[in-house]
Amino acid sequence: MATASGGGEFVDKFPDEAAVIKASFLIAFVSLGIGAFFGLVQALHRTNVLRVIDSADYYTMLTGHGVLLAIVFTIFFLCGVFHWAVARSLDRPAESALFSWAWVGLMTTGAVLATIAILGGFVPNLGMSADVLFTFYAPLQAHPIFYIGLAMFIVGTWLSGADWFLSYRAWRQDHPDERIPLQTFMVLTTMIMWYISTLGVAVSVVFFLIPWSLGLIESVNPLLTRTLFWYFGHPIVYFWLMPAYLLWYTVLPKLAGGRLFSDPLARVVFLLFLLLSTPVGIHHQYLDPGIAEGFKFIAMTNTMFLLLPSLLTAFTVVASVEHGARQRGGKGYLRWLGALPWRDPAFTGMALAGAMFAAGGFSGMINAGMNINYLIHNTLWVPGHFHLTVGTAVALTMMAGSYWLVPQVTGTKLYSRPIGLLQVIMWFVGMVFMSNAMHRAGLAGIPRRTAEPQYQNFEFLTPIGSIFELRVQIALGGTLLFLSVVLFLFNILLTSLGEESDRPVDSHLPEPLSGPEGSPRILDNLAMWTGIAAVLVVLAYTLPLAGIIQNGGGLFGGGLPVPATVSAGFDLVFTTVTSAFNTLWGVVA
Ligand code: HAS
Ligand code: CU
């Protein structure tokens, strides 16, 4: 990692890349602003504190909130960070600036089209709407423009990955024997995971949802489009998380005054995500009829294995931060925490994001248990979980990271560190209120995805506190979060409009304490890991998909309703395995 971009600002060394990164960040931040505003309106509406929209428009807003924040903001920011990471860690510009602008352009056009289709929902006469939420599976149907926009956006991300692979290939020719620099390794493994997982949503959008919304086919098999969505819908959460992990592994230790504890461990973590992110999607479908319990059980087991890379991350990143604190004179079992640079908004924001992720990971473990999931599925618990994960571990890390990254690509000085610090703390406090109350509301049975959670003549009960207090916490938390975004955008806007700085950011990233040299070279064999990941996906999905197609009236549905528990696919495996076992047993005994 060492001296890759040593000397001078990133923008001076890689002006073309800096321009692409700035454009990606700009689109990310505009989406963040609009999405956060929608979030505020929803939080106040749901809690009955302030109602400025019709309840019917709530779903239009909710879709805008989800798509703009969870898809457009996160992924454009990812593209900016990855573009930065590849250029700096390979120490070379992209192969073709034109190609980079092509993916920025395609993704932007796609995002704009999808947003227009969503916002169309506010204007009934327009005949265009996409109130399908960010989980856009059937039977909800959107205007074709929404799906076409999404398809363009995803193809754009494929091209961005190609851009980074091309850089890597060119670098490899000049450095035939070197280990892949860590940041590039992280980018490439994440993109391979993305290629594998987006195949599911691409098939769903291109073969089913677009033809169906255009009226070319009469019906779809809803469970099939749901399953294809979740095939992609779980790995996308790690696609959001990996840029945050990239920053936690390679930047946070430096900001803490230390060095990454172990480079090989970081590689293993990213490989585990590549292997395990996709064959778990069915954990979003524990309550779907039409998928046999056995497949759900397999998805649960895989999900529990998938906790490992995050637990390893908790260990490695905290150890690296502790190393930093001790370098700064920190002592004791926990007293070292006081020696960390808490006045630096980039550090504090990322550290608070990590701390909240520990809680979000915990609620994820609860979601993942098949039986406990029945308690919380479709309740406000789930938004509580994902506002800690994507909404904090990812979003807060991205905002905090911006305080360190944006000045490197603009060449200007961060406008205000104190405002930055206030902003990240405000996010933390707002999220403590909101996510805690959402989790508790979920346990009381309050549903998610509804403008009218209060229902008439029905009273929800909570063992501790009161429903009123939960509503107040959600409204207060949501308001603080929105104000935090306003502060962030204000700070970044003034940073980018500021004068050129003569004191560049200290962008040098120190070598890890334990480098890649001693670790097996097989870790860098990307083709092999891709092959294994593909095999795992085939094993996890072939039979469930076959069952869904067979029992759900074929590829395009329209048949009989899906039976509640039967799955021919699983029965087939089960009987084959048991009869094989019996035969084998007969031979042995
Ligand atoms: Fe999840 C639902 C299970 C992680 C996002 N999840 C969702 C939805 C979203 C989402 C958006 O099994 C809702 C989708 C919808 O609309 O329906 N999730 C998990 C599990 C994990 C997990 C097991 N989720 C995430 C991440 C997300 C995300 C990451 C976004 C980025 N989730 C589920 C399940 C459901 C679900 C079910 C379906 C629920 C239902 O019924 O609908 C795990 O990956 C979590 C592992 C994490 C840990 C924490 C490790 C701690 C770390 C902190 C390090 C500390 C630092 C601080 C850096 C084990 C790494 C250092 C600083 C110092 C000062 C020392
Ligand atoms: Cu998941």
XYZ file of C-alpha atoms and ligand atoms in Angstrom:
655
model
C 0.000 0.000 0.000
C 2.843 2.249 0.911
C 3.944 5.029 -1.301
C 1.517 4.492 -4.126
C 0.289 8.035 -4.283
C 3.126 9.515 -2.268
C 3.942 13.099 -3.076
C 1.315 15.655 -4.044
C -2.437 15.539 -3.985
C -4.353 12.819 -5.784
C -5.912 15.496 -8.004
C -2.507 16.688 -9.231
C -1.305 13.218 -9.988
C -4.486 11.789 -11.478
C -6.573 14.751 -12.722
C -8.791 12.661 -15.018
C -9.592 10.148 -12.298
C -10.234 12.951 -9.814
C -12.802 14.423 -12.218
C -14.594 11.073 -12.563
C -14.583 10.638 -8.776
C -15.922 14.151 -8.249
C -18.768 13.486 -10.691
C -19.616 10.189 -8.955
C -19.596 11.855 -5.545
C -21.715 14.737 -6.814
C -24.466 12.399 -8.015
C -24.174 10.371 -4.813
C -24.599 13.467 -2.653
C -27.518 14.913 -4.633
C -29.293 11.554 -4.198
C -28.402 11.585 -0.514
C -30.022 15.001 -0.080
C -33.290 14.093 -1.831
C -33.457 10.627 -0.261
C -32.873 12.006 3.225
C -35.623 14.594 2.748
C -38.057 11.824 1.776
C -36.929 9.936 4.875
C -37.804 12.890 7.099
C -41.269 13.241 5.593
C -41.904 9.517 6.061
C -40.674 9.387 9.635
C -42.950 12.262 10.598
C -45.884 10.833 8.629
C -45.685 7.311 10.006
C -45.404 8.535 13.554
C -48.325 10.877 13.013
C -46.281 13.888 14.108
C -46.671 15.859 10.889
C -48.577 14.806 7.798
C -47.854 16.841 4.700
C -48.501 14.140 2.096
C -51.399 11.860 1.309
C -50.930 8.380 2.666
C -51.208 7.112 -0.912
C -48.094 9.116 -1.803
C -46.196 7.537 1.083
C -45.283 4.555 -1.093
C -43.981 6.765 -3.881
C -41.782 8.474 -1.339
C -40.695 5.248 0.271
C -39.612 3.932 -3.125
C -37.719 7.165 -3.810
C -36.110 6.996 -0.373
C -34.981 3.390 -0.857
C -33.829 3.677 -4.458
C -32.055 7.028 -4.097
C -30.286 6.115 -0.870
C -29.733 2.386 -0.999
C -29.028 2.120 -4.717
C -27.970 5.465 -6.184
C -26.135 7.145 -3.277
C -24.301 4.049 -2.072
C -23.293 2.740 -5.483
C -22.172 6.058 -6.955
C -20.104 6.629 -3.844
C -18.683 3.122 -4.174
C -17.691 3.885 -7.759
C -15.878 7.026 -6.622
C -14.017 5.242 -3.828
C -13.127 2.252 -5.985
C -11.870 4.486 -8.783
C -9.690 6.287 -6.249
C -8.490 3.068 -4.642
C -7.503 1.389 -7.908
C -5.626 4.414 -9.274
C -3.760 5.051 -6.032
C -2.933 1.469 -5.143
C -1.797 0.507 -8.651
C -0.238 3.935 -8.989
C -1.516 4.356 -12.531
C -4.370 6.152 -14.261
C -7.297 4.312 -15.827
C -6.655 2.923 -19.309
C -9.134 5.279 -20.956
C -10.758 8.335 -19.421
C -13.424 8.155 -22.119
C -14.381 4.677 -20.980
C -14.650 5.898 -17.376
C -16.972 8.694 -18.479
C -19.025 6.156 -20.431
C -19.956 4.240 -17.262
C -20.563 7.435 -15.319
C -22.861 8.574 -18.147
C -24.723 5.278 -18.435
C -25.247 4.949 -14.698
C -26.405 8.555 -14.448
C -28.874 8.194 -17.319
C -30.229 4.996 -15.769
C -30.569 6.587 -12.334
C -32.323 9.652 -13.767
C -34.797 7.523 -15.751
C -35.636 5.369 -12.728
C -36.060 8.492 -10.569
C -38.358 10.135 -13.131
C -40.516 7.016 -13.174
C -40.710 7.054 -9.373
C -41.439 10.782 -9.041
C -44.094 10.381 -11.740
C -46.131 8.722 -8.990
C -46.755 12.163 -7.461
C -48.512 13.348 -10.635
C -51.492 11.044 -11.197
C -52.305 12.449 -14.669
C -48.894 11.494 -15.975
C -49.756 7.816 -16.117
C -46.286 6.913 -14.915
C -45.419 5.487 -11.535
C -43.092 3.036 -9.866
C -44.418 2.547 -6.344
C -42.692 -0.796 -6.105
C -40.221 -0.041 -3.286
C -36.511 -0.660 -3.617
C -37.248 -4.399 -3.540
C -38.939 -4.175 -6.905
C -40.206 -7.727 -7.410
C -43.629 -8.747 -8.741
C -46.566 -8.634 -8.233
C -46.086 -4.866 -7.790
C -45.523 -3.398 -11.223
C -43.677 -0.246 -12.277
C -43.633 1.761 -15.484
C -41.192 0.215 -18.017
C -38.970 3.305 -17.753
C -38.172 2.343 -14.160
C -36.900 -1.108 -15.103
C -35.102 0.181 -18.194
C -33.370 2.814 -16.050
C -32.332 0.187 -13.530
C -31.011 -2.070 -16.272
C -28.898 0.779 -17.675
C -27.619 1.586 -14.209
C -26.541 -1.996 -13.625
C -24.858 -2.304 -17.008
C -23.041 0.912 -16.072
C -21.715 -0.732 -12.899
C -20.541 -3.693 -14.987
C -18.558 -1.300 -17.155
C -17.065 0.397 -14.110
C -15.829 -3.022 -12.977
C -14.390 -3.622 -16.432
C -12.536 -0.322 -16.114
C -10.824 -1.514 -12.919
C -10.067 -4.943 -14.355
C -8.453 -3.268 -17.388
C -6.257 -1.160 -15.105
C -5.310 -4.272 -13.204
C -4.467 -6.180 -16.390
C -2.194 -3.386 -17.584
C -0.509 -3.221 -14.176
C -0.026 -6.993 -14.155
C 1.913 -6.818 -17.432
C 4.398 -4.457 -15.813
C 4.489 -6.334 -12.493
C 4.235 -10.030 -13.328
C 5.371 -11.339 -9.938
C 3.966 -8.884 -7.440
C 1.043 -9.487 -5.108
C -2.127 -7.616 -6.047
C -2.072 -4.389 -4.018
C -4.578 -4.770 -1.178
C -7.030 -2.051 -2.194
C -7.175 -3.319 -5.767
C -7.651 -6.853 -4.442
C -10.640 -5.596 -2.454
C -12.123 -3.842 -5.483
C -11.698 -6.824 -7.806
C -13.120 -9.442 -5.430
C -16.088 -7.173 -4.675
C -16.740 -6.685 -8.374
C -16.610 -10.426 -9.083
C -19.199 -10.916 -6.367
C -21.260 -8.161 -8.006
C -21.050 -9.754 -11.458
C -22.242 -13.084 -10.097
C -25.077 -11.601 -8.076
C -26.387 -9.074 -10.606
C -26.981 -11.918 -13.059
C -30.084 -12.771 -11.020
C -31.593 -9.317 -11.152
C -30.608 -8.886 -14.802
C -32.495 -12.055 -15.750
C -35.471 -10.927 -13.703
C -35.558 -7.421 -15.201
C -34.766 -8.280 -18.814
C -36.733 -11.504 -19.265
C -39.669 -10.919 -16.956
C -40.246 -7.437 -15.571
C -39.595 -5.348 -18.698
C -41.657 -7.560 -21.062
C -44.420 -7.756 -18.424
C -44.530 -3.996 -17.866
C -44.610 -3.450 -21.637
C -47.520 -5.882 -21.925
C -45.505 -8.316 -24.069
C -46.175 -11.137 -21.634
C -49.332 -11.509 -19.635
C -48.030 -12.717 -16.310
C -44.906 -13.546 -14.370
C -44.183 -16.140 -11.722
C -44.054 -13.840 -8.673
C -42.075 -16.226 -6.524
C -39.517 -16.579 -9.295
C -38.979 -12.822 -9.587
C -38.828 -12.560 -5.790
C -36.246 -15.303 -5.600
C -34.172 -13.810 -8.410
C -34.402 -10.487 -6.607
C -33.157 -11.918 -3.308
C -30.453 -13.874 -5.118
C -29.115 -10.375 -5.794
C -30.745 -8.649 -2.826
C -28.504 -10.181 -0.226
C -25.148 -9.731 -2.002
C -26.064 -6.111 -2.723
C -25.838 -5.463 1.030
C -22.191 -6.504 0.920
C -21.708 -4.457 -2.219
C -22.704 -1.480 -0.064
C -20.588 -2.683 2.819
C -17.332 -3.436 0.966
C -16.401 0.199 0.246
C -16.919 0.844 3.967
C -14.728 -2.178 4.783
C -12.116 -0.928 2.317
C -12.014 2.338 4.252
C -12.027 0.592 7.666
C -9.166 -1.691 6.683
C -6.950 0.683 4.769
C -7.767 4.214 5.983
C -9.176 3.986 9.524
C -5.993 2.454 11.060
C -3.981 5.281 9.534
C -6.368 7.927 10.865
C -6.036 6.278 14.286
C -2.268 6.716 14.058
C -1.476 3.061 13.409
C -1.228 0.393 10.750
C -3.448 -2.400 9.513
C -2.891 -5.459 11.662
C -2.904 -8.093 8.923
C -3.072 -7.826 5.150
C -3.631 -11.585 4.543
C -6.543 -11.651 6.973
C -8.136 -8.792 5.039
C -7.737 -10.802 1.831
C -9.337 -13.862 3.401
C -12.275 -11.723 4.528
C -12.935 -10.368 1.045
C -12.649 -13.861 -0.431
C -15.164 -15.199 2.083
C -17.582 -12.489 0.991
C -17.034 -13.460 -2.633
C -17.769 -17.114 -1.857
C -20.638 -16.773 0.594
C -22.561 -13.600 -0.243
C -24.821 -15.113 -2.895
C -25.846 -18.586 -1.672
C -27.763 -17.076 1.273
C -30.433 -14.921 -0.402
C -33.237 -17.256 0.666
C -32.844 -15.956 4.245
C -35.075 -13.092 3.064
C -37.717 -15.641 2.119
C -38.106 -17.756 5.249
C -41.799 -16.907 5.209
C -42.354 -17.426 1.487
C -44.582 -20.363 0.695
C -43.359 -22.459 -2.202
C -39.760 -22.883 -1.050
C -39.141 -26.021 0.952
C -37.967 -25.687 4.536
C -34.797 -27.637 3.721
C -33.554 -24.986 1.296
C -34.305 -22.329 3.873
C -32.293 -24.308 6.376
C -29.337 -24.444 3.968
C -29.576 -20.670 3.464
C -29.602 -20.198 7.240
C -26.497 -22.350 7.703
C -24.654 -20.460 4.969
C -25.706 -17.158 6.559
C -24.250 -18.204 9.902
C -20.944 -18.990 8.131
C -21.147 -15.572 6.537
C -20.935 -13.968 9.986
C -17.318 -15.078 10.080
C -15.801 -12.467 7.748
C -17.504 -9.665 9.679
C -16.395 -11.094 13.010
C -12.844 -11.331 11.615
C -13.208 -7.719 10.509
C -14.293 -6.633 13.968
C -11.157 -8.283 15.348
C -8.718 -6.961 12.746
C -10.018 -3.414 12.545
C -10.337 -2.958 16.305
C -6.835 -4.427 16.778
C -5.460 -2.002 14.174
C -7.204 0.949 15.815
C -5.878 -0.142 19.212
C -2.394 -0.316 17.707
C -2.867 3.271 16.548
C -3.984 4.358 20.017
C -0.943 2.728 21.625
C 1.358 4.453 19.125
C -0.202 7.680 20.357
C 0.643 6.805 23.948
C -2.602 5.029 24.868
C -2.376 2.574 27.778
C -4.485 0.112 29.745
C -7.191 -2.391 28.772
C -9.653 0.219 27.596
C -8.048 3.527 28.532
C -6.313 3.508 25.119
C -9.654 4.484 23.627
C -9.094 7.963 25.070
C -5.883 8.377 23.067
C -7.682 8.164 19.721
C -8.112 11.266 17.517
C -11.740 11.902 18.447
C -11.609 15.466 17.134
C -11.113 14.209 13.588
C -14.577 13.805 11.996
C -13.277 11.226 9.507
C -11.976 9.020 12.309
C -14.865 9.556 14.716
C -17.508 9.027 12.038
C -15.977 5.749 10.886
C -15.419 4.512 14.442
C -19.021 5.296 15.436
C -20.208 3.618 12.227
C -18.225 0.512 13.218
C -19.608 0.554 16.739
C -23.166 0.740 15.425
C -22.439 -2.043 12.974
C -21.700 -4.309 15.906
C -25.324 -3.748 17.015
C -26.660 -4.041 13.445
C -24.742 -7.289 12.984
C -26.338 -8.594 16.139
C -29.850 -7.880 14.893
C -28.776 -9.503 11.597
C -27.959 -12.699 13.477
C -31.473 -12.630 14.925
C -32.997 -12.100 11.468
C -30.995 -15.007 10.174
C -32.403 -17.568 12.617
C -35.272 -19.260 10.762
C -37.523 -19.526 13.769
C -36.828 -16.115 15.324
C -37.268 -14.535 11.908
C -40.976 -15.412 12.090
C -41.235 -12.975 14.979
C -39.668 -9.987 13.281
C -40.262 -10.485 9.551
C -42.157 -7.581 7.947
C -42.102 -5.604 11.199
C -40.328 -2.348 11.921
C -37.484 -4.396 13.400
C -36.137 -4.953 9.876
C -35.826 -1.227 9.011
C -34.219 -0.902 12.468
C -31.647 -3.493 11.375
C -30.882 -1.956 8.034
C -30.640 1.595 9.257
C -27.795 0.391 11.460
C -26.135 -1.518 8.628
C -26.582 0.266 5.324
C -27.898 3.410 7.023
C -24.970 3.758 9.418
C -22.109 1.307 8.929
C -22.176 2.230 5.240
C -23.716 5.709 4.994
C -21.890 7.196 7.993
C -18.584 5.689 6.868
C -19.129 7.194 3.432
C -19.861 10.624 4.873
C -16.974 10.447 7.338
C -14.642 9.127 4.650
C -15.631 12.091 2.472
C -14.056 14.489 4.951
C -10.731 12.849 4.164
C -11.291 11.923 0.517
C -13.081 14.914 -0.977
C -10.225 17.373 -0.308
C -7.891 14.945 -2.096
C -9.934 15.049 -5.276
C -10.811 18.741 -5.159
C -7.449 20.037 -3.951
C -9.248 22.290 -1.483
C -9.297 22.270 2.303
C -12.111 20.759 4.376
C -14.370 23.713 5.159
C -14.992 22.913 8.822
C -13.792 20.094 11.054
C -16.056 21.099 13.995
C -19.155 21.032 11.774
C -17.992 17.665 10.478
C -17.621 16.388 14.022
C -21.034 17.696 15.017
C -22.500 16.090 11.919
C -21.188 12.567 12.577
C -22.159 12.733 16.252
C -25.618 13.931 15.299
C -25.984 10.961 12.974
C -24.946 8.614 15.742
C -27.369 10.115 18.263
C -30.228 10.301 15.742
C -29.677 6.682 14.825
C -29.516 5.551 18.441
C -33.012 6.964 18.924
C -34.452 5.799 15.624
C -33.003 2.314 15.277
C -33.505 1.377 18.895
C -37.136 2.449 18.736
C -37.661 0.689 15.405
C -36.302 -2.584 16.760
C -38.533 -2.346 19.824
C -41.549 -1.338 17.748
C -40.936 -4.414 15.597
C -40.997 -6.620 18.671
C -44.347 -5.080 19.544
C -45.559 -6.242 16.125
C -45.733 -2.853 14.395
C -45.479 -3.529 10.653
C -43.002 -2.004 8.196
C -43.789 -0.519 4.757
C -47.012 1.146 5.742
C -48.201 4.720 6.070
C -50.793 3.760 8.652
C -49.091 1.562 11.212
C -51.581 2.513 13.880
C -54.535 0.549 12.420
C -57.982 1.335 13.677
C -59.277 -0.318 16.821
C -56.043 -2.141 17.381
C -53.600 -1.386 20.109
C -49.992 -2.500 20.005
C -48.442 -3.263 23.355
C -44.841 -2.969 24.392
C -43.478 -4.574 27.566
C -41.194 -1.638 28.373
C -41.968 2.034 27.727
C -44.920 2.966 25.551
C -45.863 3.077 21.882
C -46.110 6.854 22.160
C -42.526 7.048 23.403
C -41.365 4.870 20.496
C -43.095 7.159 18.017
C -41.457 10.212 19.554
C -38.040 8.543 19.395
C -38.482 7.662 15.728
C -39.627 11.169 14.812
C -36.839 12.796 16.815
C -34.197 10.414 15.452
C -35.387 10.914 11.874
C -35.233 14.693 12.279
C -31.687 14.577 13.674
C -30.609 12.343 10.789
C -32.011 14.757 8.249
C -30.312 17.731 9.905
C -27.081 15.759 9.938
C -27.312 15.267 6.161
C -27.941 18.995 5.719
C -24.776 19.778 7.702
C -22.818 17.234 5.696
C -23.923 18.613 2.325
C -23.270 22.176 3.475
C -19.752 21.288 4.628
C -18.905 19.391 1.446
C -20.369 22.085 -0.799
C -18.284 24.795 0.855
C -15.254 22.515 0.774
C -15.518 22.028 -2.957
C -16.121 25.739 -3.569
C -13.155 26.696 -1.370
C -9.816 27.991 -2.509
C -7.004 25.716 -3.482
C -5.234 24.468 -0.394
C -1.471 24.773 -0.018
C -1.490 22.119 2.712
C -2.375 18.797 1.091
C -4.159 16.089 3.077
C -1.774 13.529 4.526
C -2.878 10.792 2.157
C -0.016 8.381 2.734
C -1.245 4.949 3.807
C 1.320 3.021 5.879
C 2.260 -0.615 5.265
C 0.299 -3.220 7.259
C 2.032 -4.691 10.335
C 1.836 -8.089 8.679
C 2.106 -7.832 4.891
C 1.042 -10.242 2.148
C 4.557 -11.694 1.597
C 4.244 -14.672 3.925
C 0.702 -15.579 2.885
C -0.064 -18.225 0.248
C -0.155 -16.874 -3.307
C -3.302 -18.853 -3.931
C -5.187 -16.059 -2.169
C -4.581 -13.956 -5.269
C -5.836 -16.602 -7.690
C -9.009 -14.760 -8.614
C -10.021 -17.187 -11.373
C -10.047 -20.098 -8.950
C -12.109 -18.255 -6.313
C -14.570 -17.135 -8.979
C -14.983 -20.767 -10.040
C -15.660 -21.917 -6.483
C -18.121 -19.061 -5.917
C -19.996 -20.045 -9.090
C -20.190 -23.696 -8.003
C -21.603 -22.705 -4.604
C -24.262 -20.594 -6.290
C -25.257 -23.445 -8.581
C -25.478 -25.802 -5.609
C -27.552 -23.394 -3.547
C -29.979 -22.252 -6.220
C -30.542 -24.871 -8.923
C -33.012 -27.012 -7.041
C -34.984 -24.212 -5.357
C -35.361 -22.451 -8.718
C -36.381 -25.667 -10.421
C -39.004 -26.221 -7.726
C -40.322 -22.673 -8.010
C -40.662 -22.908 -11.769
C -42.259 -26.318 -11.603
C -44.713 -25.574 -8.812
C -45.451 -21.972 -9.656
C -46.938 -22.586 -13.069
C -43.770 -22.382 -15.152
C -41.385 -19.553 -15.981
C -44.159 -17.070 -16.579
C -46.514 -18.164 -13.827
C -50.194 -17.949 -14.493
C -50.726 -21.466 -13.172
C -52.268 -22.693 -9.974
C -51.438 -20.914 -6.723
C -48.156 -21.998 -5.182
C -48.696 -24.856 -2.702
C -47.767 -24.031 0.859
C -45.016 -26.472 1.703
C -44.304 -28.790 -1.179
C -41.198 -28.484 -3.267
C -40.538 -31.175 -5.782
C -36.883 -30.146 -5.955
C -36.199 -30.656 -2.305
C -38.201 -33.879 -2.116
C -36.141 -35.156 -5.002
C -32.808 -34.438 -3.284
C -34.051 -35.754 -0.004
C -35.265 -39.056 -1.418
C -32.147 -39.459 -3.565
C -29.818 -38.793 -0.654
C -31.696 -41.060 1.757
C -31.961 -43.903 -0.733
C -28.262 -43.550 -1.608
C -27.475 -43.603 2.100
C -29.638 -46.688 2.639
C -27.963 -48.499 -0.238
C -24.531 -47.557 1.072
C -25.496 -48.654 4.556
C -26.737 -51.939 3.126
C -23.350 -52.510 1.471
C -21.373 -51.636 4.596
C -23.533 -53.592 7.011
Fe -29.205 -7.713 6.841
C -32.560 -7.859 6.085
C -29.289 -10.919 7.987
C -25.793 -7.627 7.425
C -28.965 -4.801 5.031
N -30.510 -6.543 5.790
C -31.864 -6.767 5.621
C -32.425 -5.700 4.843
C -31.396 -4.855 4.515
C -30.204 -5.397 5.125
C -31.475 -3.602 3.665
O -31.129 -13.345 7.741
C -33.898 -5.560 4.493
C -34.220 -5.893 3.083
C -35.693 -5.681 2.849
O -36.071 -4.559 2.479
O -36.491 -6.590 3.124
N -27.832 -9.006 7.621
C -28.071 -10.243 8.065
C -26.857 -10.828 8.623
C -25.868 -9.880 8.457
C -26.490 -8.761 7.818
C -26.693 -12.184 9.222
N -27.685 -6.460 6.353
C -26.354 -6.606 6.664
C -25.584 -5.551 6.081
C -26.483 -4.755 5.397
C -27.791 -5.338 5.580
C -24.088 -5.413 6.200
C -26.257 -3.531 4.600
C -25.120 -2.943 4.403
N -30.656 -9.107 7.040
C -30.457 -10.375 7.465
C -31.709 -11.139 7.311
C -32.651 -10.258 6.768
C -31.947 -8.992 6.596
C -31.968 -12.529 7.637
C -34.106 -10.562 6.409
C -35.006 -10.096 7.484
C -36.446 -10.246 7.094
O -37.120 -11.134 7.657
O -36.956 -9.509 6.222
C -24.404 -10.058 8.830
O -23.612 -9.845 7.695
C -23.976 -9.154 9.949
C -22.567 -9.456 10.411
C -21.998 -8.338 11.239
C -21.340 -8.480 12.392
C -20.810 -7.261 13.109
C -19.291 -7.198 13.146
C -18.822 -5.902 13.718
C -17.916 -5.069 13.146
C -17.597 -3.771 13.833
C -16.128 -3.423 13.872
C -15.863 -2.218 14.702
C -15.229 -1.089 14.265
C -15.086 0.053 15.215
C -14.733 -0.922 12.882
C -21.113 -9.820 12.997
C -17.248 -5.408 11.864
C -13.647 0.315 15.590
C -13.601 1.516 16.453
C -13.127 1.549 17.719
C -13.260 2.801 18.463
C -12.455 0.429 18.399
Cu -29.634 -10.677 3.581
